[in-house]
mmCIF file of C-alpha atoms in Angstrom:
data_model
loop_
_atom_site.group_PDB
_atom_site.id
_atom_site.type_symbol
_atom_site.label_atom_id
_atom_site.label_comp_id
_atom_site.label_asym_id
_atom_site.label_seq_id
_atom_site.Cartn_x
_atom_site.Cartn_y
_atom_site.Cartn_z
ATOM 1 C CA GLU U 1 -86.972 -10.069 56.764
ATOM 2 C CA THR U 2 -85.631 -10.763 60.481
ATOM 3 C CA GLU U 3 -83.526 -13.354 59.349
ATOM 4 C CA MET U 4 -82.038 -11.539 56.650
ATOM 5 C CA SER U 5 -81.220 -8.306 58.537
ATOM 6 C CA LEU U 6 -79.802 -10.741 61.448
ATOM 7 C CA ARG U 7 -77.017 -12.556 58.114
ATOM 8 C CA GLN U 8 -76.409 -9.260 57.203
ATOM 9 C CA LYS U 9 -75.038 -8.109 60.590
ATOM 10 C CA ASP U 10 -72.631 -10.874 60.640
ATOM 11 C CA ILE U 11 -71.316 -10.685 57.884
ATOM 12 C CA GLU U 12 -70.195 -7.555 59.094
ATOM 13 C CA LEU U 13 -69.116 -8.161 62.241
ATOM 14 C CA LYS U 14 -67.238 -11.368 60.051
ATOM 15 C CA VAL U 15 -65.556 -8.765 57.118
ATOM 16 C CA LEU U 16 -64.745 -5.965 59.998
ATOM 17 C CA GLN U 17 -63.052 -8.765 62.286
ATOM 18 C CA SER U 18 -61.492 -10.243 59.018
ATOM 19 C CA GLN U 19 -59.577 -6.701 58.573
ATOM 20 C CA ILE U 20 -58.668 -6.215 61.933
ATOM 21 C CA ASN U 21 -56.642 -8.883 62.674
ATOM 22 C CA PRO U 22 -54.613 -8.501 58.918
ATOM 23 C CA HIS U 23 -53.630 -5.292 59.966
ATOM 24 C CA PHE U 24 -52.909 -5.561 63.385
ATOM 25 C CA LEU U 25 -50.318 -8.927 62.143
ATOM 26 C CA TYR U 26 -49.249 -6.563 59.039
ATOM 27 C CA ASN U 27 -47.836 -3.681 62.423
ATOM 28 C CA SER U 28 -46.500 -6.727 64.147
ATOM 29 C CA LEU U 29 -44.403 -8.009 61.004
ATOM 30 C CA GLU U 30 -43.385 -4.367 60.742
ATOM 31 C CA THR U 31 -42.321 -4.503 64.489
ATOM 32 C CA ILE U 32 -40.532 -7.704 64.354
ATOM 33 C CA ARG U 33 -38.668 -6.106 60.985
ATOM 34 C CA GLY U 34 -37.232 -3.238 62.611
ATOM 35 C CA MET U 35 -36.362 -4.998 66.106
ATOM 36 C CA ALA U 36 -34.677 -7.673 63.447
ATOM 37 C CA LEU U 37 -32.923 -4.930 61.800
ATOM 38 C CA GLU U 38 -31.431 -3.426 65.896
ATOM 39 C CA ASN U 39 -30.122 -6.738 65.832
ATOM 40 C CA GLU U 40 -28.783 -7.362 62.647
ATOM 41 C CA GLN U 41 -30.699 -10.119 61.639
ATOM 42 C CA GLU U 42 -31.033 -8.865 57.195
ATOM 43 C CA ASN U 43 -32.404 -12.785 56.691
ATOM 44 C CA ILE U 44 -35.146 -12.500 59.981
ATOM 45 C CA ALA U 45 -35.933 -8.603 58.467
ATOM 46 C CA ILE U 46 -36.452 -9.918 54.890
ATOM 47 C CA MET U 47 -38.784 -12.092 56.046
ATOM 48 C CA SER U 48 -40.530 -10.048 57.796
ATOM 49 C CA SER U 49 -40.838 -7.483 55.180
ATOM 50 C CA SER U 50 -41.584 -9.304 52.835
ATOM 51 C CA LEU U 51 -44.683 -11.335 54.715
ATOM 52 C CA GLY U 52 -45.869 -7.555 55.219
ATOM 53 C CA LYS U 53 -46.211 -6.629 52.134
ATOM 54 C CA LEU U 54 -47.581 -9.608 51.050
ATOM 55 C CA LEU U 55 -50.509 -9.022 53.383
ATOM 56 C CA ARG U 56 -50.642 -5.121 52.438
ATOM 57 C CA TYR U 57 -50.982 -6.383 48.690
ATOM 58 C CA ASN U 58 -54.296 -8.929 49.707
ATOM 59 C CA LEU U 59 -55.442 -5.659 52.142
ATOM 60 C CA ARG U 60 -55.090 -2.557 49.764
ATOM 61 C CA ASN U 61 -56.232 -3.850 46.499
ATOM 62 C CA THR U 62 -60.003 -4.679 46.625
ATOM 63 C CA SER U 63 -59.974 -4.916 42.843
ATOM 64 C CA PRO U 64 -60.430 -8.880 41.839
ATOM 65 C CA THR U 65 -57.734 -9.018 39.008
ATOM 66 C CA VAL U 66 -54.560 -7.248 38.790
ATOM 67 C CA SER U 67 -51.708 -6.694 35.704
ATOM 68 C CA LEU U 68 -49.511 -9.777 35.947
ATOM 69 C CA GLN U 69 -46.375 -8.323 36.659
ATOM 70 C CA GLU U 70 -48.176 -7.171 39.937
ATOM 71 C CA GLU U 71 -49.793 -10.739 40.644
ATOM 72 C CA MET U 72 -45.111 -11.590 39.355
ATOM 73 C CA LYS U 73 -43.745 -9.388 41.913
ATOM 74 C CA PHE U 74 -45.454 -10.480 44.804
ATOM 75 C CA SER U 75 -44.841 -14.372 43.664
ATOM 76 C CA GLU U 76 -41.192 -13.436 43.884
ATOM 77 C CA MET U 77 -41.598 -11.918 47.577
ATOM 78 C CA TYR U 78 -43.895 -15.665 48.501
ATOM 79 C CA LEU U 79 -40.112 -17.671 46.985
ATOM 80 C CA GLN U 80 -38.285 -15.457 49.205
ATOM 81 C CA ILE U 81 -39.635 -16.484 52.248
ATOM 82 C CA GLN U 82 -39.410 -20.087 50.777
ATOM 83 C CA LYS U 83 -36.050 -19.698 50.163
ATOM 84 C CA PHE U 84 -35.537 -19.432 53.735
ATOM 85 C CA ARG U 85 -38.017 -22.041 54.883
ATOM 86 C CA PHE U 86 -36.263 -24.490 51.959
ATOM 87 C CA ASP U 87 -32.429 -23.723 52.235
ATOM 88 C CA ASN U 88 -32.315 -22.947 48.884
ATOM 89 C CA ARG U 89 -33.041 -26.369 47.674
ATOM 90 C CA PHE U 90 -35.356 -25.037 44.877
ATOM 91 C CA GLU U 91 -34.781 -22.461 41.717
ATOM 92 C CA CYS U 92 -37.870 -20.629 40.349
ATOM 93 C CA GLU U 93 -37.300 -18.880 36.641
ATOM 94 C CA PHE U 94 -39.866 -16.504 35.319
ATOM 95 C CA ASN U 95 -39.997 -17.060 31.202
ATOM 96 C CA ILE U 96 -42.678 -14.616 30.936
ATOM 97 C CA PRO U 97 -42.631 -12.514 27.430
ATOM 98 C CA ASN U 98 -43.689 -8.049 27.938
ATOM 99 C CA TRP U 99 -47.161 -8.850 25.984
ATOM 100 C CA ALA U 100 -47.530 -10.752 28.625
ATOM 101 C CA LYS U 101 -47.152 -8.798 31.670
ATOM 102 C CA LYS U 102 -50.379 -6.137 31.392
ATOM 103 C CA LEU U 103 -52.585 -8.409 30.786
ATOM 104 C CA THR U 104 -55.729 -9.419 33.829
ATOM 105 C CA VAL U 105 -55.173 -12.311 36.059
ATOM 106 C CA VAL U 106 -57.187 -12.768 39.046
ATOM 107 C CA LYS U 107 -55.498 -11.661 41.982
ATOM 108 C CA PHE U 108 -53.564 -14.044 43.957
ATOM 109 C CA THR U 109 -53.469 -16.969 41.229
ATOM 110 C CA LEU U 110 -50.028 -17.889 41.265
ATOM 111 C CA GLN U 111 -49.555 -18.642 44.518
ATOM 112 C CA PRO U 112 -51.228 -20.687 46.081
ATOM 113 C CA LEU U 113 -50.134 -22.826 42.874
ATOM 114 C CA LEU U 114 -46.967 -22.123 43.422
ATOM 115 C CA GLU U 115 -47.420 -23.338 47.206
ATOM 116 C CA ASN U 116 -48.933 -26.520 45.679
ATOM 117 C CA CYS U 117 -45.034 -26.843 44.404
ATOM 118 C CA PHE U 118 -43.734 -27.095 47.662
ATOM 119 C CA LEU U 119 -47.014 -28.897 49.110
ATOM 120 C CA HIS U 120 -46.388 -32.509 47.113
ATOM 121 C CA GLY U 121 -42.949 -31.034 45.404
ATOM 122 C CA PHE U 122 -40.405 -31.924 48.904
ATOM 123 C CA ARG U 123 -43.062 -34.910 50.039
ATOM 124 C CA SER U 124 -39.623 -37.355 49.673
ATOM 125 C CA ASN U 125 -37.535 -35.496 47.327
ATOM 126 C CA PRO U 126 -33.619 -34.601 48.271
ATOM 127 C CA ASN U 127 -32.948 -33.091 45.404
ATOM 128 C CA MET U 128 -32.826 -29.764 43.598
ATOM 129 C CA ILE U 129 -36.324 -28.770 42.521
ATOM 130 C CA LYS U 130 -36.821 -26.526 39.698
ATOM 131 C CA ILE U 131 -39.610 -24.140 39.168
ATOM 132 C CA ASP U 132 -41.071 -22.871 36.135
ATOM 133 C CA ILE U 133 -43.366 -20.053 35.340
ATOM 134 C CA SER U 134 -44.122 -19.215 31.558
ATOM 135 C CA VAL U 135 -46.888 -17.907 29.920
ATOM 136 C CA HIS U 136 -48.448 -18.509 26.147
ATOM 137 C CA LYS U 137 -50.464 -17.702 23.731
ATOM 138 C CA ASP U 138 -53.345 -19.687 23.595
ATOM 139 C CA THR U 139 -56.882 -19.202 21.031
ATOM 140 C CA GLY U 140 -58.523 -15.468 20.569
ATOM 141 C CA THR U 141 -56.959 -13.184 23.039
ATOM 142 C CA SER U 142 -57.024 -16.326 25.706
ATOM 143 C CA PHE U 143 -53.238 -16.946 27.148
ATOM 144 C CA ILE U 144 -52.253 -20.112 29.479
ATOM 145 C CA ILE U 145 -50.154 -19.642 32.649
ATOM 146 C CA GLU U 146 -48.530 -22.290 33.409
ATOM 147 C CA ILE U 147 -46.451 -23.275 36.512
ATOM 148 C CA ARG U 148 -44.082 -26.511 36.171
ATOM 149 C CA ASP U 149 -41.910 -28.191 39.165
ATOM 150 C CA THR U 150 -40.139 -31.292 38.588
ATOM 151 C CA GLY U 151 -41.039 -32.213 42.828
ATOM 152 C CA ASP U 152 -42.579 -35.980 43.484
ATOM 153 C CA GLY U 153 -45.277 -35.142 41.879
ATOM 154 C CA ILE U 154 -48.796 -35.885 42.747
ATOM 155 C CA SER U 155 -49.704 -39.501 43.097
ATOM 156 C CA GLU U 156 -52.696 -41.020 40.272
ATOM 157 C CA GLU U 157 -55.557 -41.354 43.163
ATOM 158 C CA GLU U 158 -54.614 -37.939 45.165
ATOM 159 C CA LEU U 159 -55.300 -36.271 41.452
ATOM 160 C CA ARG U 160 -58.568 -37.881 40.529
ATOM 161 C CA ASN U 161 -59.757 -36.513 44.115
ATOM 162 C CA ILE U 162 -58.639 -33.157 42.892
ATOM 163 C CA LEU U 163 -59.808 -33.039 39.111
ATOM 164 C CA PHE U 164 -63.238 -33.935 40.761
ATOM 165 C CA ASN U 165 -62.532 -31.552 43.746
ATOM 166 C CA LEU U 166 -62.068 -28.510 41.553
ATOM 167 C CA LYS U 167 -65.293 -29.181 40.059
ATOM 168 C CA HIS U 168 -67.754 -30.253 41.962
ATOM 169 C CA ARG U 169 -66.634 -29.288 46.172
ATOM 170 C CA GLU U 170 -66.980 -25.601 47.426
ATOM 171 C CA ILE U 171 -65.019 -23.688 49.134
ATOM 172 C CA THR U 172 -66.910 -23.637 52.250
ATOM 173 C CA ASP U 173 -66.597 -27.558 52.211
ATOM 174 C CA GLY U 174 -63.758 -27.702 54.037
ATOM 175 C CA GLY U 175 -60.491 -29.924 53.893
ATOM 176 C CA THR U 176 -57.268 -29.952 51.754
ATOM 177 C CA SER U 177 -57.113 -28.217 48.289
ATOM 178 C CA ILE U 178 -58.661 -25.379 49.759
ATOM 179 C CA GLY U 179 -55.865 -23.248 47.614
ATOM 180 C CA ILE U 180 -56.806 -24.620 44.528
ATOM 181 C CA ILE U 181 -59.991 -24.627 44.027
ATOM 182 C CA ASN U 182 -60.441 -21.260 45.653
ATOM 183 C CA VAL U 183 -58.257 -19.964 42.334
ATOM 184 C CA HIS U 184 -60.229 -21.756 40.068
ATOM 185 C CA GLN U 185 -63.658 -20.869 41.639
ATOM 186 C CA ARG U 186 -62.368 -16.872 41.483
ATOM 187 C CA ILE U 187 -60.839 -17.316 37.521
ATOM 188 C CA VAL U 188 -64.624 -19.188 36.488
ATOM 189 C CA LYS U 189 -66.284 -16.501 38.602
ATOM 190 C CA SER U 190 -64.184 -13.595 37.189
ATOM 191 C CA PHE U 191 -64.083 -14.750 33.075
ATOM 192 C CA GLY U 192 -66.612 -17.468 32.624
ATOM 193 C CA SER U 193 -66.731 -20.736 32.932
ATOM 194 C CA GLU U 194 -64.325 -22.097 29.640
ATOM 195 C CA TYR U 195 -61.298 -20.703 32.106
ATOM 196 C CA GLU U 196 -60.091 -23.269 34.383
ATOM 197 C CA ILE U 197 -56.993 -25.046 36.422
ATOM 198 C CA GLN U 198 -56.098 -28.032 34.794
ATOM 199 C CA LEU U 199 -53.618 -30.392 37.283
ATOM 200 C CA THR U 200 -51.378 -32.815 35.849
ATOM 201 C CA ASN U 201 -48.407 -35.234 36.472
ATOM 202 C CA ASN U 202 -45.389 -34.291 34.377
ATOM 203 C CA LEU U 203 -44.697 -36.916 32.032
ATOM 204 C CA ILE U 204 -41.215 -35.864 30.971
ATOM 205 C CA GLY U 205 -38.732 -35.436 34.070
ATOM 206 C CA GLY U 206 -41.181 -36.005 36.867
ATOM 207 C CA GLY U 207 -43.237 -33.720 39.327
ATOM 208 C CA THR U 208 -46.672 -31.364 38.690
ATOM 209 C CA VAL U 209 -47.589 -29.289 35.888
#
């Protein structure tokens, strides 16, 4: 009982710390945004504002799920930040039908997967990369969110490792591909083991799906 009590207090402390740090960071970003506007640095102001809104999205909504429309909105903010970073070297297109926008998804599902496009897509590719996000009906009430890029793709060995880790690794183990594993496990825990992330190389045109 004593050990459980100490563990509980440790968890509570870590939760408090995780709340304090993002709030401090959010307030700092707001300050940077204000300073940038005063000095007519619009790009810095937009980037700080987008980062701040992403943080607030993560902090204010404790629900594990959100509408796809809300998830799209904050994914667009993430992409706006990447536009500055990669100097407009990519195009992104959302092909989301109206019936799909109110569907329920796990919060912060799209952003880690979009980040994967940049992680693998720009390794040695000097060309413009296209990212396409679409939704398709599956069987019954299920649906598929597909993220497709035209980047470098993933080596077969790395792909096998990621697919293995999705099934067998815990998020607490650390290492690479944590974002994808995190999303996969949250989908399974929220909706059941019949739902998952599938990852493959795009055989036509290169890139990853």
